[in-house]
């Protein structure tokens, strides 16, 4: 059983930075993909970025060049460094772990990111 706890959200001015963390308890298996999703008010949840166990990363076009996803395998922790934040980045950000070979997936509780002056 994998449980995820996000932290690091908050209020930041446009152009600012935040780093989100997602601490995973339980075994993160080799075929797991870890990622960050977000849901903005009135919109569907969307993929922000993901990283495979092999280190391959994938980003939404809207965040490429501004956000960086990384993972510390020893600490079982996923990060999302967010720079040059824009008001349209305002959303609840969710950590996700899913298997690439089974139907397993699990979500964190979410952390609010608000970009406003």
PDB file of C-alpha atoms in Angstrom:
ATOM      1  CA  UNK A   1       0.000   0.000   0.000  1.00  0.00           C
ATOM      2  CA  UNK A   2       1.456   3.334  -1.088  1.00  0.00           C
ATOM      3  CA  UNK A   3       0.395   6.564   0.604  1.00  0.00           C
ATOM      4  CA  UNK A   4       1.312  10.001  -0.685  1.00  0.00           C
ATOM      5  CA  UNK A   5       1.563  13.276   1.231  1.00  0.00           C
ATOM      6  CA  UNK A   6       2.113  16.540  -0.639  1.00  0.00           C
ATOM      7  CA  UNK A   7       3.535  19.738   0.796  1.00  0.00           C
ATOM      8  CA  UNK A   8       4.953  23.037  -0.365  1.00  0.00           C
ATOM      9  CA  UNK A   9       1.929  24.794  -1.808  1.00  0.00           C
ATOM     10  CA  UNK A  10       1.006  28.357  -0.986  1.00  0.00           C
ATOM     11  CA  UNK A  11       0.492  31.877  -2.262  1.00  0.00           C
ATOM     12  CA  UNK A  12       3.134  33.370  -4.537  1.00  0.00           C
ATOM     13  CA  UNK A  13       3.339  36.435  -6.758  1.00  0.00           C
ATOM     14  CA  UNK A  14       3.550  36.112 -10.547  1.00  0.00           C
ATOM     15  CA  UNK A  15       7.115  35.353 -11.565  1.00  0.00           C
ATOM     16  CA  UNK A  16       7.852  33.666  -8.266  1.00  0.00           C
ATOM     17  CA  UNK A  17       8.848  30.105  -7.460  1.00  0.00           C
ATOM     18  CA  UNK A  18       7.606  27.226  -5.342  1.00  0.00           C
ATOM     19  CA  UNK A  19       8.793  23.680  -4.776  1.00  0.00           C
ATOM     20  CA  UNK A  20       6.256  20.962  -4.144  1.00  0.00           C
ATOM     21  CA  UNK A  21       7.195  17.733  -2.400  1.00  0.00           C
ATOM     22  CA  UNK A  22       5.438  14.388  -2.333  1.00  0.00           C
ATOM     23  CA  UNK A  23       6.559  11.909   0.292  1.00  0.00           C
ATOM     24  CA  UNK A  24       5.640   8.319  -0.468  1.00  0.00           C
ATOM     25  CA  UNK A  25       5.297   5.638   2.178  1.00  0.00           C
ATOM     26  CA  UNK A  26       5.334   2.015   1.153  1.00  0.00           C
ATOM     27  CA  UNK A  27       7.207   0.344  -1.653  1.00  0.00           C
ATOM     28  CA  UNK A  28       7.692   2.268  -4.890  1.00  0.00           C
ATOM     29  CA  UNK A  29       8.201  -0.554  -7.367  1.00  0.00           C
ATOM     30  CA  UNK A  30      10.376  -0.387 -10.444  1.00  0.00           C
ATOM     31  CA  UNK A  31       7.426  -0.215 -12.836  1.00  0.00           C
ATOM     32  CA  UNK A  32       5.814   2.747 -11.098  1.00  0.00           C
ATOM     33  CA  UNK A  33       5.479   6.119 -12.774  1.00  0.00           C
ATOM     34  CA  UNK A  34       5.280   9.170 -10.509  1.00  0.00           C
ATOM     35  CA  UNK A  35       3.705  12.418 -11.558  1.00  0.00           C
ATOM     36  CA  UNK A  36       2.083  15.710 -10.713  1.00  0.00           C
ATOM     37  CA  UNK A  37      -1.398  16.666 -11.860  1.00  0.00           C
ATOM     38  CA  UNK A  38      -3.400  19.810 -11.248  1.00  0.00           C
ATOM     39  CA  UNK A  39      -7.016  20.882 -11.259  1.00  0.00           C
ATOM     40  CA  UNK A  40      -7.794  24.545 -11.779  1.00  0.00           C
ATOM     41  CA  UNK A  41     -11.198  25.970 -10.815  1.00  0.00           C
ATOM     42  CA  UNK A  42     -13.793  24.933 -13.368  1.00  0.00           C
ATOM     43  CA  UNK A  43     -11.368  22.769 -15.320  1.00  0.00           C
ATOM     44  CA  UNK A  44     -10.556  19.092 -15.648  1.00  0.00           C
ATOM     45  CA  UNK A  45      -7.554  17.589 -13.891  1.00  0.00           C
ATOM     46  CA  UNK A  46      -4.529  17.630 -16.171  1.00  0.00           C
ATOM     47  CA  UNK A  47      -1.082  16.097 -16.196  1.00  0.00           C
ATOM     48  CA  UNK A  48       1.651  18.589 -15.313  1.00  0.00           C
ATOM     49  CA  UNK A  49       4.715  16.347 -15.365  1.00  0.00           C
ATOM     50  CA  UNK A  50       5.727  12.737 -14.830  1.00  0.00           C
ATOM     51  CA  UNK A  51       8.879  10.708 -14.358  1.00  0.00           C
ATOM     52  CA  UNK A  52       9.436   7.006 -14.873  1.00  0.00           C
ATOM     53  CA  UNK A  53      11.614   4.769 -12.753  1.00  0.00           C
ATOM     54  CA  UNK A  54      14.184   5.003 -15.522  1.00  0.00           C
ATOM     55  CA  UNK A  55      14.222   8.764 -15.238  1.00  0.00           C
ATOM     56  CA  UNK A  56      12.312   9.644 -18.402  1.00  0.00           C
ATOM     57  CA  UNK A  57      10.310  12.829 -17.935  1.00  0.00           C
ATOM     58  CA  UNK A  58       7.221  14.211 -19.608  1.00  0.00           C
ATOM     59  CA  UNK A  59       5.815  17.747 -19.305  1.00  0.00           C
ATOM     60  CA  UNK A  60       2.671  19.543 -20.315  1.00  0.00           C
ATOM     61  CA  UNK A  61       3.421  22.110 -23.016  1.00  0.00           C
ATOM     62  CA  UNK A  62       2.177  24.885 -20.728  1.00  0.00           C
ATOM     63  CA  UNK A  63       4.915  24.263 -18.150  1.00  0.00           C
ATOM     64  CA  UNK A  64       7.887  23.246 -20.301  1.00  0.00           C
ATOM     65  CA  UNK A  65      10.935  25.339 -19.499  1.00  0.00           C
ATOM     66  CA  UNK A  66       9.422  26.568 -16.221  1.00  0.00           C
ATOM     67  CA  UNK A  67       8.748  23.437 -14.164  1.00  0.00           C
ATOM     68  CA  UNK A  68      11.133  20.604 -13.332  1.00  0.00           C
ATOM     69  CA  UNK A  69      10.120  17.238 -11.943  1.00  0.00           C
ATOM     70  CA  UNK A  70      12.611  15.159 -10.001  1.00  0.00           C
ATOM     71  CA  UNK A  71      12.674  12.268  -7.588  1.00  0.00           C
ATOM     72  CA  UNK A  72      14.895  11.195  -4.718  1.00  0.00           C
ATOM     73  CA  UNK A  73      14.665   7.414  -4.784  1.00  0.00           C
ATOM     74  CA  UNK A  74      16.453   6.994  -1.458  1.00  0.00           C
ATOM     75  CA  UNK A  75      13.947   9.277   0.250  1.00  0.00           C
ATOM     76  CA  UNK A  76      10.929   8.012  -1.747  1.00  0.00           C
ATOM     77  CA  UNK A  77      10.132  11.639  -2.499  1.00  0.00           C
ATOM     78  CA  UNK A  78       8.940  13.367  -5.646  1.00  0.00           C
ATOM     79  CA  UNK A  79       9.492  17.064  -6.286  1.00  0.00           C
ATOM     80  CA  UNK A  80       8.145  19.711  -8.606  1.00  0.00           C
ATOM     81  CA  UNK A  81      10.205  22.876  -8.907  1.00  0.00           C
ATOM     82  CA  UNK A  82       7.998  25.606 -10.311  1.00  0.00           C
ATOM     83  CA  UNK A  83       9.613  28.805 -11.597  1.00  0.00           C
ATOM     84  CA  UNK A  84       8.242  31.837 -13.427  1.00  0.00           C
ATOM     85  CA  UNK A  85       4.803  31.101 -12.048  1.00  0.00           C
ATOM     86  CA  UNK A  86       1.782  32.595 -13.781  1.00  0.00           C
ATOM     87  CA  UNK A  87      -1.755  33.236 -12.510  1.00  0.00           C
ATOM     88  CA  UNK A  88      -2.953  30.421 -14.797  1.00  0.00           C
ATOM     89  CA  UNK A  89      -0.839  27.983 -12.763  1.00  0.00           C
ATOM     90  CA  UNK A  90      -3.254  28.481  -9.879  1.00  0.00           C
ATOM     91  CA  UNK A  91      -4.708  25.066  -9.050  1.00  0.00           C
ATOM     92  CA  UNK A  92      -4.755  22.209  -6.599  1.00  0.00           C
ATOM     93  CA  UNK A  93      -1.720  20.073  -7.355  1.00  0.00           C
ATOM     94  CA  UNK A  94      -1.892  16.320  -6.824  1.00  0.00           C
ATOM     95  CA  UNK A  95       0.845  13.732  -6.594  1.00  0.00           C
ATOM     96  CA  UNK A  96       0.174  10.434  -8.336  1.00  0.00           C
ATOM     97  CA  UNK A  97       1.827   7.047  -8.468  1.00  0.00           C
ATOM     98  CA  UNK A  98       0.680   4.501 -11.012  1.00  0.00           C
ATOM     99  CA  UNK A  99       1.871   1.206 -12.350  1.00  0.00           C
ATOM    100  CA  UNK A 100       2.867   0.927 -15.986  1.00  0.00           C
ATOM    101  CA  UNK A 101       1.907  -2.764 -16.027  1.00  0.00           C
ATOM    102  CA  UNK A 102      -1.158  -3.079 -13.753  1.00  0.00           C
ATOM    103  CA  UNK A 103      -4.226  -0.972 -12.973  1.00  0.00           C
ATOM    104  CA  UNK A 104      -2.752   0.298  -9.705  1.00  0.00           C
ATOM    105  CA  UNK A 105      -2.873   4.034  -9.108  1.00  0.00           C
ATOM    106  CA  UNK A 106      -3.015   6.196  -5.990  1.00  0.00           C
ATOM    107  CA  UNK A 107      -3.311   9.908  -5.263  1.00  0.00           C
ATOM    108  CA  UNK A 108      -2.238  12.349  -2.615  1.00  0.00           C
ATOM    109  CA  UNK A 109      -4.664  14.722  -0.932  1.00  0.00           C
ATOM    110  CA  UNK A 110      -3.585  17.729  -2.978  1.00  0.00           C
ATOM    111  CA  UNK A 111      -1.900  21.034  -2.179  1.00  0.00           C
ATOM    112  CA  UNK A 112      -3.173  24.461  -3.198  1.00  0.00           C
ATOM    113  CA  UNK A 113      -0.981  26.722  -5.316  1.00  0.00           C
ATOM    114  CA  UNK A 114      -2.207  30.281  -5.808  1.00  0.00           C
ATOM    115  CA  UNK A 115      -0.370  32.721  -8.057  1.00  0.00           C
ATOM    116  CA  UNK A 116      -1.625  36.243  -7.500  1.00  0.00           C
ATOM    117  CA  UNK A 117      -0.384  39.749  -6.871  1.00  0.00           C
TER     118      UNK A 117
END
